[in-house]
Amino acid sequence: GVWISGGNQGHLANVILDTRSHRELEAVWQRGGAYGDVSGGAMLATSFMLRGLDGKPMLIARRHTRGFSLLQNVVINPHLTAQQRESQLVTALHYRSELLGVEIDNNTAIVVNGRTFTVVGDGRVAIYDNEPHGSRWFYYLDPGAVSDLTTRTVR
């Protein structure tokens, strides 16, 4: 298994992407190994990565959007409730509609098994699929919910 700590996901990407460490990490994932992370590490697991600045909304930083691509066509944003990020992925998905947006509360995780994930922990996950859900562009999943990353359906 591999554990990636939190921190500046851009810095982590600059240090790890396209290195032997990155190739070994991918090999662990392909063998069915575990990839665990927190905050910036969660953002790195995806094929598309946003950047954040304190006090500013999430940014799409040119030349700095590629993550480890363990999860294809997914963008993750941590600290959902703690940093009031409920609407931050709406604009990103407007421009990148092929992406599935996943915002994760603190003390919460998604456990990926193949193409499905299960929400675990104390909080919830917001899912952005570029479709309206009532008056919002996202919906919430509570602990125990299972969702399919390919079909974008909840089981």
JSON list of C-alpha atoms in Angstrom, two decimals:
[
{"chain": "A", "resi": 1, "resn": "GLY", "atom": "CA", "xyz": [0.00, 0.00, 0.00]},
{"chain": "A", "resi": 2, "resn": "VAL", "atom": "CA", "xyz": [0.91, 3.64, -0.41]},
{"chain": "A", "resi": 3, "resn": "TRP", "atom": "CA", "xyz": [0.01, 6.62, 1.78]},
{"chain": "A", "resi": 4, "resn": "ILE", "atom": "CA", "xyz": [0.23, 10.18, 0.45]},
{"chain": "A", "resi": 5, "resn": "SER", "atom": "CA", "xyz": [-0.04, 12.90, 3.06]},
{"chain": "A", "resi": 6, "resn": "GLY", "atom": "CA", "xyz": [-1.90, 16.14, 2.70]},
{"chain": "A", "resi": 7, "resn": "GLY", "atom": "CA", "xyz": [-0.23, 19.31, 1.65]},
{"chain": "A", "resi": 8, "resn": "ASN", "atom": "CA", "xyz": [0.19, 21.26, -1.53]},
{"chain": "A", "resi": 9, "resn": "GLN", "atom": "CA", "xyz": [-0.98, 18.91, -4.29]},
{"chain": "A", "resi": 10, "resn": "GLY", "atom": "CA", "xyz": [0.84, 20.97, -6.92]},
{"chain": "A", "resi": 11, "resn": "HIS", "atom": "CA", "xyz": [4.14, 20.56, -5.13]},
{"chain": "A", "resi": 12, "resn": "LEU", "atom": "CA", "xyz": [3.53, 16.84, -4.63]},
{"chain": "A", "resi": 13, "resn": "ALA", "atom": "CA", "xyz": [2.67, 16.46, -8.33]},
{"chain": "A", "resi": 14, "resn": "ASN", "atom": "CA", "xyz": [5.80, 18.35, -9.40]},
{"chain": "A", "resi": 15, "resn": "VAL", "atom": "CA", "xyz": [7.96, 16.04, -7.27]},
{"chain": "A", "resi": 16, "resn": "ILE", "atom": "CA", "xyz": [6.31, 12.68, -8.05]},
{"chain": "A", "resi": 17, "resn": "LEU", "atom": "CA", "xyz": [4.68, 12.75, -11.53]},
{"chain": "A", "resi": 18, "resn": "ASP", "atom": "CA", "xyz": [6.56, 10.83, -14.22]},
{"chain": "A", "resi": 19, "resn": "THR", "atom": "CA", "xyz": [9.18, 9.50, -11.82]},
{"chain": "A", "resi": 20, "resn": "ARG", "atom": "CA", "xyz": [9.96, 5.97, -10.74]},
{"chain": "A", "resi": 21, "resn": "SER", "atom": "CA", "xyz": [7.91, 6.62, -7.60]},
{"chain": "A", "resi": 22, "resn": "HIS", "atom": "CA", "xyz": [4.90, 7.43, -9.79]},
{"chain": "A", "resi": 23, "resn": "ARG", "atom": "CA", "xyz": [5.38, 4.27, -11.86]},
{"chain": "A", "resi": 24, "resn": "GLU", "atom": "CA", "xyz": [5.67, 2.14, -8.71]},
{"chain": "A", "resi": 25, "resn": "LEU", "atom": "CA", "xyz": [2.57, 3.76, -7.25]},
{"chain": "A", "resi": 26, "resn": "GLU", "atom": "CA", "xyz": [0.63, 2.92, -10.43]},
{"chain": "A", "resi": 27, "resn": "ALA", "atom": "CA", "xyz": [1.93, -0.66, -10.25]},
{"chain": "A", "resi": 28, "resn": "VAL", "atom": "CA", "xyz": [0.68, -1.01, -6.66]},
{"chain": "A", "resi": 29, "resn": "TRP", "atom": "CA", "xyz": [-2.75, 0.27, -7.75]},
{"chain": "A", "resi": 30, "resn": "GLN", "atom": "CA", "xyz": [-2.87, -2.07, -10.78]},
{"chain": "A", "resi": 31, "resn": "ARG", "atom": "CA", "xyz": [-2.05, -5.04, -8.52]},
{"chain": "A", "resi": 32, "resn": "GLY", "atom": "CA", "xyz": [-5.05, -4.20, -6.34]},
{"chain": "A", "resi": 33, "resn": "GLY", "atom": "CA", "xyz": [-2.97, -2.55, -3.65]},
{"chain": "A", "resi": 34, "resn": "ALA", "atom": "CA", "xyz": [-4.18, 0.24, -1.45]},
{"chain": "A", "resi": 35, "resn": "TYR", "atom": "CA", "xyz": [-3.72, 3.95, -2.07]},
{"chain": "A", "resi": 36, "resn": "GLY", "atom": "CA", "xyz": [-4.54, 6.05, 0.96]},
{"chain": "A", "resi": 37, "resn": "ASP", "atom": "CA", "xyz": [-4.38, 9.78, 1.21]},
{"chain": "A", "resi": 38, "resn": "VAL", "atom": "CA", "xyz": [-5.56, 12.94, 2.82]},
{"chain": "A", "resi": 39, "resn": "SER", "atom": "CA", "xyz": [-6.42, 16.34, 1.31]},
{"chain": "A", "resi": 40, "resn": "GLY", "atom": "CA", "xyz": [-3.83, 17.10, -1.41]},
{"chain": "A", "resi": 41, "resn": "GLY", "atom": "CA", "xyz": [-3.11, 13.38, -1.73]},
{"chain": "A", "resi": 42, "resn": "ALA", "atom": "CA", "xyz": [-6.77, 12.76, -2.57]},
{"chain": "A", "resi": 43, "resn": "MET", "atom": "CA", "xyz": [-6.65, 15.41, -5.27]},
{"chain": "A", "resi": 44, "resn": "LEU", "atom": "CA", "xyz": [-3.57, 13.70, -6.75]},
{"chain": "A", "resi": 45, "resn": "ALA", "atom": "CA", "xyz": [-5.31, 10.33, -7.17]},
{"chain": "A", "resi": 46, "resn": "THR", "atom": "CA", "xyz": [-7.39, 11.68, -10.05]},
{"chain": "A", "resi": 47, "resn": "SER", "atom": "CA", "xyz": [-6.76, 12.33, -13.73]},
{"chain": "A", "resi": 48, "resn": "PHE", "atom": "CA", "xyz": [-7.70, 16.02, -13.38]},
{"chain": "A", "resi": 49, "resn": "MET", "atom": "CA", "xyz": [-6.51, 18.19, -10.54]},
{"chain": "A", "resi": 50, "resn": "LEU", "atom": "CA", "xyz": [-7.61, 21.60, -9.39]},
{"chain": "A", "resi": 51, "resn": "ARG", "atom": "CA", "xyz": [-5.55, 24.04, -7.38]},
{"chain": "A", "resi": 52, "resn": "GLY", "atom": "CA", "xyz": [-6.79, 26.03, -4.43]},
{"chain": "A", "resi": 53, "resn": "LEU", "atom": "CA", "xyz": [-5.69, 29.19, -2.70]},
{"chain": "A", "resi": 54, "resn": "ASP", "atom": "CA", "xyz": [-6.82, 30.32, 0.74]},
{"chain": "A", "resi": 55, "resn": "GLY", "atom": "CA", "xyz": [-9.71, 32.73, 0.37]},
{"chain": "A", "resi": 56, "resn": "LYS", "atom": "CA", "xyz": [-10.17, 32.04, -3.35]},
{"chain": "A", "resi": 57, "resn": "PRO", "atom": "CA", "xyz": [-12.26, 29.51, -5.22]},
{"chain": "A", "resi": 58, "resn": "MET", "atom": "CA", "xyz": [-10.69, 26.47, -6.80]},
{"chain": "A", "resi": 59, "resn": "LEU", "atom": "CA", "xyz": [-8.57, 27.23, -9.83]},
{"chain": "A", "resi": 60, "resn": "ILE", "atom": "CA", "xyz": [-7.78, 25.41, -13.03]},
{"chain": "A", "resi": 61, "resn": "ALA", "atom": "CA", "xyz": [-4.05, 26.07, -13.29]},
{"chain": "A", "resi": 62, "resn": "ARG", "atom": "CA", "xyz": [-2.70, 25.58, -16.79]},
{"chain": "A", "resi": 63, "resn": "ARG", "atom": "CA", "xyz": [0.01, 22.94, -17.10]},
{"chain": "A", "resi": 64, "resn": "HIS", "atom": "CA", "xyz": [-0.78, 21.79, -13.55]},
{"chain": "A", "resi": 65, "resn": "THR", "atom": "CA", "xyz": [-4.00, 19.82, -13.86]},
{"chain": "A", "resi": 66, "resn": "ARG", "atom": "CA", "xyz": [-2.70, 16.26, -14.21]},
{"chain": "A", "resi": 67, "resn": "GLY", "atom": "CA", "xyz": [-2.81, 13.97, -11.20]},
{"chain": "A", "resi": 68, "resn": "PHE", "atom": "CA", "xyz": [-1.74, 10.33, -10.84]},
{"chain": "A", "resi": 69, "resn": "SER", "atom": "CA", "xyz": [-4.76, 9.16, -12.91]},
{"chain": "A", "resi": 70, "resn": "LEU", "atom": "CA", "xyz": [-5.62, 6.27, -10.62]},
{"chain": "A", "resi": 71, "resn": "LEU", "atom": "CA", "xyz": [-9.21, 7.45, -11.01]},
{"chain": "A", "resi": 72, "resn": "GLN", "atom": "CA", "xyz": [-9.96, 8.40, -14.62]},
{"chain": "A", "resi": 73, "resn": "ASN", "atom": "CA", "xyz": [-12.25, 11.35, -15.47]},
{"chain": "A", "resi": 74, "resn": "VAL", "atom": "CA", "xyz": [-12.61, 12.26, -11.80]},
{"chain": "A", "resi": 75, "resn": "VAL", "atom": "CA", "xyz": [-11.75, 15.42, -9.88]},
{"chain": "A", "resi": 76, "resn": "ILE", "atom": "CA", "xyz": [-11.65, 15.38, -6.07]},
{"chain": "A", "resi": 77, "resn": "ASN", "atom": "CA", "xyz": [-11.95, 18.36, -3.76]},
{"chain": "A", "resi": 78, "resn": "PRO", "atom": "CA", "xyz": [-11.44, 17.77, -0.01]},
{"chain": "A", "resi": 79, "resn": "HIS", "atom": "CA", "xyz": [-12.73, 19.64, 3.05]},
{"chain": "A", "resi": 80, "resn": "LEU", "atom": "CA", "xyz": [-16.31, 19.95, 1.73]},
{"chain": "A", "resi": 81, "resn": "THR", "atom": "CA", "xyz": [-18.13, 21.31, 4.79]},
{"chain": "A", "resi": 82, "resn": "ALA", "atom": "CA", "xyz": [-15.17, 22.59, 6.82]},
{"chain": "A", "resi": 83, "resn": "GLN", "atom": "CA", "xyz": [-14.18, 25.04, 4.08]},
{"chain": "A", "resi": 84, "resn": "GLN", "atom": "CA", "xyz": [-17.68, 25.57, 2.66]},
{"chain": "A", "resi": 85, "resn": "ARG", "atom": "CA", "xyz": [-16.81, 24.18, -0.77]},
{"chain": "A", "resi": 86, "resn": "GLU", "atom": "CA", "xyz": [-20.31, 23.05, -1.74]},
{"chain": "A", "resi": 87, "resn": "SER", "atom": "CA", "xyz": [-20.29, 24.96, -5.04]},
{"chain": "A", "resi": 88, "resn": "GLN", "atom": "CA", "xyz": [-16.65, 24.97, -6.05]},
{"chain": "A", "resi": 89, "resn": "LEU", "atom": "CA", "xyz": [-16.79, 22.21, -8.63]},
{"chain": "A", "resi": 90, "resn": "VAL", "atom": "CA", "xyz": [-19.77, 23.61, -10.53]},
{"chain": "A", "resi": 91, "resn": "THR", "atom": "CA", "xyz": [-17.66, 25.86, -12.78]},
{"chain": "A", "resi": 92, "resn": "ALA", "atom": "CA", "xyz": [-14.94, 23.27, -13.32]},
{"chain": "A", "resi": 93, "resn": "LEU", "atom": "CA", "xyz": [-17.51, 20.73, -14.52]},
{"chain": "A", "resi": 94, "resn": "HIS", "atom": "CA", "xyz": [-19.12, 23.34, -16.75]},
{"chain": "A", "resi": 95, "resn": "TYR", "atom": "CA", "xyz": [-15.84, 23.52, -18.68]},
{"chain": "A", "resi": 96, "resn": "ARG", "atom": "CA", "xyz": [-14.87, 19.84, -18.25]},
{"chain": "A", "resi": 97, "resn": "SER", "atom": "CA", "xyz": [-18.22, 18.04, -18.47]},
{"chain": "A", "resi": 98, "resn": "GLU", "atom": "CA", "xyz": [-16.58, 14.61, -18.90]},
{"chain": "A", "resi": 99, "resn": "LEU", "atom": "CA", "xyz": [-15.42, 14.76, -15.29]},
{"chain": "A", "resi": 100, "resn": "LEU", "atom": "CA", "xyz": [-17.19, 13.40, -12.23]},
{"chain": "A", "resi": 101, "resn": "GLY", "atom": "CA", "xyz": [-16.68, 15.76, -9.31]},
{"chain": "A", "resi": 102, "resn": "VAL", "atom": "CA", "xyz": [-16.32, 14.33, -5.81]},
{"chain": "A", "resi": 103, "resn": "GLU", "atom": "CA", "xyz": [-16.10, 16.62, -2.79]},
{"chain": "A", "resi": 104, "resn": "ILE", "atom": "CA", "xyz": [-15.30, 14.90, 0.48]},
{"chain": "A", "resi": 105, "resn": "ASP", "atom": "CA", "xyz": [-15.94, 16.01, 4.08]},
{"chain": "A", "resi": 106, "resn": "ASN", "atom": "CA", "xyz": [-13.20, 15.84, 6.68]},
{"chain": "A", "resi": 107, "resn": "ASN", "atom": "CA", "xyz": [-13.14, 12.52, 8.58]},
{"chain": "A", "resi": 108, "resn": "THR", "atom": "CA", "xyz": [-14.72, 10.91, 5.52]},
{"chain": "A", "resi": 109, "resn": "ALA", "atom": "CA", "xyz": [-13.35, 8.84, 2.64]},
{"chain": "A", "resi": 110, "resn": "ILE", "atom": "CA", "xyz": [-14.35, 7.01, -0.47]},
{"chain": "A", "resi": 111, "resn": "VAL", "atom": "CA", "xyz": [-13.14, 3.42, -0.64]},
{"chain": "A", "resi": 112, "resn": "VAL", "atom": "CA", "xyz": [-12.70, 2.49, -4.29]},
{"chain": "A", "resi": 113, "resn": "ASN", "atom": "CA", "xyz": [-13.09, -1.13, -5.36]},
{"chain": "A", "resi": 114, "resn": "GLY", "atom": "CA", "xyz": [-12.85, -1.49, -9.12]},
{"chain": "A", "resi": 115, "resn": "ARG", "atom": "CA", "xyz": [-15.23, 1.07, -10.61]},
{"chain": "A", "resi": 116, "resn": "THR", "atom": "CA", "xyz": [-17.38, 1.55, -7.50]},
{"chain": "A", "resi": 117, "resn": "PHE", "atom": "CA", "xyz": [-16.77, 3.43, -4.31]},
{"chain": "A", "resi": 118, "resn": "THR", "atom": "CA", "xyz": [-18.32, 3.34, -0.85]},
{"chain": "A", "resi": 119, "resn": "VAL", "atom": "CA", "xyz": [-18.58, 6.39, 1.40]},
{"chain": "A", "resi": 120, "resn": "VAL", "atom": "CA", "xyz": [-17.14, 5.75, 4.88]},
{"chain": "A", "resi": 121, "resn": "GLY", "atom": "CA", "xyz": [-16.55, 7.95, 7.91]},
{"chain": "A", "resi": 122, "resn": "ASP", "atom": "CA", "xyz": [-18.38, 10.67, 9.80]},
{"chain": "A", "resi": 123, "resn": "GLY", "atom": "CA", "xyz": [-19.36, 13.08, 7.01]},
{"chain": "A", "resi": 124, "resn": "ARG", "atom": "CA", "xyz": [-20.73, 13.06, 3.53]},
{"chain": "A", "resi": 125, "resn": "VAL", "atom": "CA", "xyz": [-19.63, 13.32, -0.07]},
{"chain": "A", "resi": 126, "resn": "ALA", "atom": "CA", "xyz": [-21.03, 15.67, -2.71]},
{"chain": "A", "resi": 127, "resn": "ILE", "atom": "CA", "xyz": [-21.24, 14.36, -6.27]},
{"chain": "A", "resi": 128, "resn": "TYR", "atom": "CA", "xyz": [-21.10, 16.72, -9.27]},
{"chain": "A", "resi": 129, "resn": "ASP", "atom": "CA", "xyz": [-22.12, 15.22, -12.61]},
{"chain": "A", "resi": 130, "resn": "ASN", "atom": "CA", "xyz": [-22.93, 18.42, -14.53]},
{"chain": "A", "resi": 131, "resn": "GLU", "atom": "CA", "xyz": [-26.65, 17.68, -14.18]},
{"chain": "A", "resi": 132, "resn": "PRO", "atom": "CA", "xyz": [-29.15, 19.67, -12.12]},
{"chain": "A", "resi": 133, "resn": "HIS", "atom": "CA", "xyz": [-30.43, 18.00, -8.95]},
{"chain": "A", "resi": 134, "resn": "GLY", "atom": "CA", "xyz": [-33.34, 20.12, -7.82]},
{"chain": "A", "resi": 135, "resn": "SER", "atom": "CA", "xyz": [-31.96, 23.60, -7.12]},
{"chain": "A", "resi": 136, "resn": "ARG", "atom": "CA", "xyz": [-28.31, 22.41, -6.99]},
{"chain": "A", "resi": 137, "resn": "TRP", "atom": "CA", "xyz": [-25.73, 21.01, -9.41]},
{"chain": "A", "resi": 138, "resn": "PHE", "atom": "CA", "xyz": [-24.73, 18.25, -6.99]},
{"chain": "A", "resi": 139, "resn": "TYR", "atom": "CA", "xyz": [-26.18, 15.68, -4.62]},
{"chain": "A", "resi": 140, "resn": "TYR", "atom": "CA", "xyz": [-24.97, 14.23, -1.34]},
{"chain": "A", "resi": 141, "resn": "LEU", "atom": "CA", "xyz": [-24.02, 10.69, -0.44]},
{"chain": "A", "resi": 142, "resn": "ASP", "atom": "CA", "xyz": [-24.02, 9.64, 3.20]},
{"chain": "A", "resi": 143, "resn": "PRO", "atom": "CA", "xyz": [-21.80, 6.98, 4.81]},
{"chain": "A", "resi": 144, "resn": "GLY", "atom": "CA", "xyz": [-22.62, 3.53, 3.44]},
{"chain": "A", "resi": 145, "resn": "ALA", "atom": "CA", "xyz": [-23.70, 4.79, 0.02]},
{"chain": "A", "resi": 146, "resn": "VAL", "atom": "CA", "xyz": [-22.18, 2.98, -2.96]},
{"chain": "A", "resi": 147, "resn": "SER", "atom": "CA", "xyz": [-21.71, 4.72, -6.30]},
{"chain": "A", "resi": 148, "resn": "ASP", "atom": "CA", "xyz": [-20.46, 3.57, -9.69]},
{"chain": "A", "resi": 149, "resn": "LEU", "atom": "CA", "xyz": [-17.70, 5.73, -11.19]},
{"chain": "A", "resi": 150, "resn": "THR", "atom": "CA", "xyz": [-18.51, 4.58, -14.74]},
{"chain": "A", "resi": 151, "resn": "THR", "atom": "CA", "xyz": [-22.30, 4.74, -14.87]},
{"chain": "A", "resi": 152, "resn": "ARG", "atom": "CA", "xyz": [-22.47, 7.53, -12.25]},
{"chain": "A", "resi": 153, "resn": "THR", "atom": "CA", "xyz": [-25.33, 5.78, -10.51]},
{"chain": "A", "resi": 154, "resn": "VAL", "atom": "CA", "xyz": [-25.91, 5.18, -6.82]},
{"chain": "A", "resi": 155, "resn": "ARG", "atom": "CA", "xyz": [-26.67, 1.66, -5.71]}
]
